[in-house]
Coordinates of C-alpha atoms in Angstrom, one line a residue:
X1 CA 25.2 15.7 -77.6
X2 CA 21.3 15.6 -76.1
X3 CA 21.6 11.9 -75.4
X4 CA 25.1 11.9 -74.1
X5 CA 23.6 14.4 -71.6
X6 CA 20.6 12.1 -70.9
X7 CA 22.4 9.2 -70.5
X8 CA 24.8 11.1 -68.2
X9 CA 22.1 11.7 -65.7
X10 CA 19.7 8.5 -66.3
X11 CA 23.6 7.9 -64.4
X12 CA 23.7 9.8 -62.1
X13 CA 19.8 9.3 -60.7
X14 CA 20.5 5.2 -60.7
X15 CA 23.4 5.8 -58.7
X16 CA 21.4 8.3 -56.8
X17 CA 18.3 5.6 -56.1
X18 CA 21.3 3.4 -55.6
X19 CA 23.1 4.9 -52.8
X20 CA 19.5 5.8 -50.7
X21 CA 18.0 2.0 -51.1
X22 CA 21.9 1.2 -49.8
X23 CA 21.2 3.7 -47.1
X24 CA 17.6 2.5 -46.2
X25 CA 18.7 -0.9 -45.9
X26 CA 21.5 0.2 -43.5
X27 CA 18.8 2.1 -41.0
X28 CA 17.0 -0.3 -40.6
X29 CA 19.0 -2.9 -40.0
X30 CA 20.2 -0.5 -37.4
X31 CA 17.0 0.0 -36.3
X32 CA 16.3 -3.8 -35.3
X33 CA 19.7 -4.1 -33.8
X34 CA 19.3 -1.2 -31.2
X35 CA 15.9 -2.4 -30.0
X36 CA 17.4 -6.1 -30.2
X37 CA 19.7 -4.7 -27.5
X38 CA 17.2 -2.0 -26.0
X39 CA 15.7 -5.3 -24.0
X40 CA 12.4 -5.1 -25.4
X41 CA 11.2 -8.0 -25.0
X42 CA 9.7 -10.3 -27.4
X43 CA 6.1 -12.0 -27.2
X44 CA 6.3 -15.0 -25.0
X45 CA 4.4 -18.0 -23.5
X46 CA 5.0 -17.3 -19.9
X47 CA 4.1 -14.3 -19.9
X48 CA 0.1 -15.6 -21.5
X49 CA 0.6 -17.7 -18.6
X50 CA 1.0 -15.1 -16.0
X51 CA -1.9 -12.8 -16.8
X52 CA -4.8 -15.7 -15.3
X53 CA -2.4 -15.8 -12.7
X54 CA -2.2 -12.1 -12.5
X55 CA -6.4 -11.9 -13.3
X56 CA -7.3 -14.3 -10.6
X57 CA -5.0 -12.2 -7.8
X58 CA -6.2 -9.0 -9.0
X59 CA -9.9 -10.2 -8.2
X60 CA -9.2 -12.1 -4.4
X61 CA -8.4 -8.7 -3.7
X62 CA -11.1 -7.0 -4.8
X63 CA -13.1 -9.2 -3.0
X64 CA -10.6 -9.4 -0.7
X65 CA -11.4 -5.4 -0.4
X66 CA -14.6 -5.3 -1.1
X67 CA -15.4 -8.0 2.7
X68 CA -13.5 -5.5 4.2
X69 CA -15.9 -2.9 3.5
X70 CA -19.1 -5.0 3.7
X71 CA -17.0 -5.6 7.3
X72 CA -16.6 -1.5 8.2
X73 CA -20.5 -0.7 7.6
X74 CA -21.5 -3.5 9.7
X75 CA -19.7 -3.5 12.8
X76 CA -19.2 0.9 12.7
X77 CA -23.0 2.9 12.4
X78 CA -22.5 6.2 11.0
X79 CA -20.9 7.9 8.3
X80 CA -17.2 6.2 9.5
X81 CA -18.7 2.9 8.0
X82 CA -19.5 4.6 4.5
X83 CA -16.7 2.5 2.0
X84 CA -15.1 6.0 0.8
X85 CA -15.4 7.2 4.2
X86 CA -13.1 3.9 4.9
X87 CA -11.2 3.6 2.1
X88 CA -10.2 7.7 3.1
X89 CA -9.4 7.1 6.5
X90 CA -7.8 4.0 6.4
X91 CA -5.1 5.4 4.3
X92 CA -5.3 9.1 6.1
X93 CA -4.1 7.1 8.9
X94 CA -1.6 4.4 6.9
X95 CA 0.4 7.9 5.2
X96 CA 0.8 9.6 9.2
X97 CA 1.8 5.9 10.3
X98 CA 4.5 6.0 7.6
X99 CA 4.8 10.0 8.3
X100 CA 3.7 11.0 4.7
X101 CA 1.8 13.7 6.5
X102 CA 1.1 16.2 3.5
X103 CA -0.6 13.3 1.6
X104 CA -2.3 12.6 4.8
X105 CA -3.4 16.0 5.1
X106 CA -4.3 16.5 1.6
X107 CA -6.6 12.9 1.5
X108 CA -7.6 14.4 4.9
X109 CA -9.0 17.2 3.3
X110 CA -11.7 15.0 0.8
X111 CA -12.2 13.2 3.8
X112 CA -12.9 15.7 5.6
X113 CA -15.3 16.7 2.1
X114 CA -16.8 13.7 2.1
X115 CA -18.9 14.6 5.7
X116 CA -17.0 11.6 7.5
X117 CA -15.8 12.0 11.6
X118 CA -12.5 12.9 11.9
X119 CA -12.3 11.4 15.4
X120 CA -12.1 8.1 13.9
X121 CA -8.9 8.8 12.2
X122 CA -7.8 9.8 15.4
X123 CA -9.4 6.9 17.4
X124 CA -7.5 4.4 14.8
X125 CA -4.3 6.3 14.4
X126 CA -4.3 6.3 18.3
X127 CA -4.9 2.2 18.7
X128 CA -1.7 1.8 15.6
X129 CA 0.6 3.4 17.5
X130 CA -0.3 0.9 20.9
X131 CA 0.5 -1.8 18.3
X132 CA 3.6 -0.1 17.0
X133 CA 5.8 -3.0 17.9
X134 CA 4.0 -5.8 15.9
X135 CA 4.4 -3.8 12.5
X136 CA 7.0 -4.8 10.5
X137 CA 7.5 -2.4 8.4
X138 CA 9.3 -4.7 5.4
X139 CA 5.6 -6.2 5.4
X140 CA 3.1 -4.2 3.7
X141 CA 0.4 -6.7 5.0
X142 CA 1.1 -6.5 8.7
X143 CA 0.7 -2.7 8.7
X144 CA -2.7 -3.1 6.5
X145 CA -4.0 -5.5 7.9
X146 CA -3.8 -3.4 11.3
X147 CA -4.4 -0.1 10.4
X148 CA -8.0 -2.2 9.1
X149 CA -8.3 -3.8 12.4
X150 CA -7.9 -0.6 14.0
X151 CA -10.2 0.9 12.1
X152 CA -13.0 -1.3 12.9
X153 CA -12.1 -1.0 17.0
X154 CA -10.2 1.7 17.5
X155 CA -10.3 0.2 21.0
X156 CA -8.4 -2.7 20.6
X157 CA -5.9 -3.3 23.0
X158 CA -2.3 -5.3 22.0
X159 CA -2.8 -9.0 23.2
X160 CA 1.3 -9.2 24.6
X161 CA 0.4 -6.0 26.6
X162 CA -2.9 -7.6 28.1
X163 CA -1.4 -10.7 28.6
X164 CA 1.7 -8.7 30.4
X165 CA -1.1 -7.4 33.6
X166 CA -2.5 -10.3 34.0
X167 CA 0.4 -11.9 34.7
X168 CA 2.7 -10.8 38.4
X169 CA 6.3 -9.4 37.5
X170 CA 8.6 -11.9 38.0
X171 CA 12.0 -10.5 39.9
X172 CA 14.7 -9.7 37.8
X173 CA 18.3 -10.6 39.8
X174 CA 18.8 -13.9 40.3
X175 CA 19.4 -12.6 43.8
X176 CA 16.5 -11.0 45.2
X177 CA 14.1 -12.4 47.5
X178 CA 11.1 -13.7 46.2
X179 CA 7.9 -11.5 48.0
X180 CA 5.6 -14.0 49.8
X181 CA 1.7 -14.1 48.5
X182 CA -0.7 -11.5 50.1
X183 CA -2.9 -13.4 52.2
X184 CA -6.6 -12.3 52.1
X185 CA -7.7 -9.8 54.5
X186 CA -9.5 -11.1 57.5
X187 CA -13.0 -10.6 58.4
X188 CA -14.4 -7.7 59.5
X189 CA -14.7 -9.1 63.3
X190 CA -17.8 -7.6 64.9
X191 CA -16.9 -4.6 67.4
X192 CA -16.8 -5.4 71.4
X193 CA -19.9 -3.8 73.0
X194 CA -19.5 -0.2 75.1
X195 CA -19.0 -1.3 79.4
X196 CA -22.4 -0.5 81.3

């Protein structure tokens, strides 16, 4: 009787072990199938080739930033030319242009904490508003380059407005009479001598 109980117990344990092994195998197969469907990409050769290109692009961008900071330090005297002031100030102006005023004010607090001049942000933003028509909102580089140009020289003017101011206004309607050119004013003649 005892031997039969041991045989029955061993049979149950073997059955349990076999069931456990089969269910574990099914779970592993299910996990592999789920990860294959989840879109987890397998490493391939195109990504390995893209990494050096990304590294070169990042290096070029870092060099451009370094050059911009060096240019600002050379052109702008005082704290507005310091790299931290240039970086934070341009960021504040860009955020103000995009109407993200909450973030701009938080950056402005940092800008003030570094001892950077607040008037330079005002002048750069004023300059940026003059170039509003030339900034393409879909191309980030136009805004970034214009912000940097206005940071370097807040007194810059748009070229279209300067060209329009130098040329006389053309008549707008087809039947308008052309205005004659203004004649130069006559030279002053000596006044006649008073009679005696």
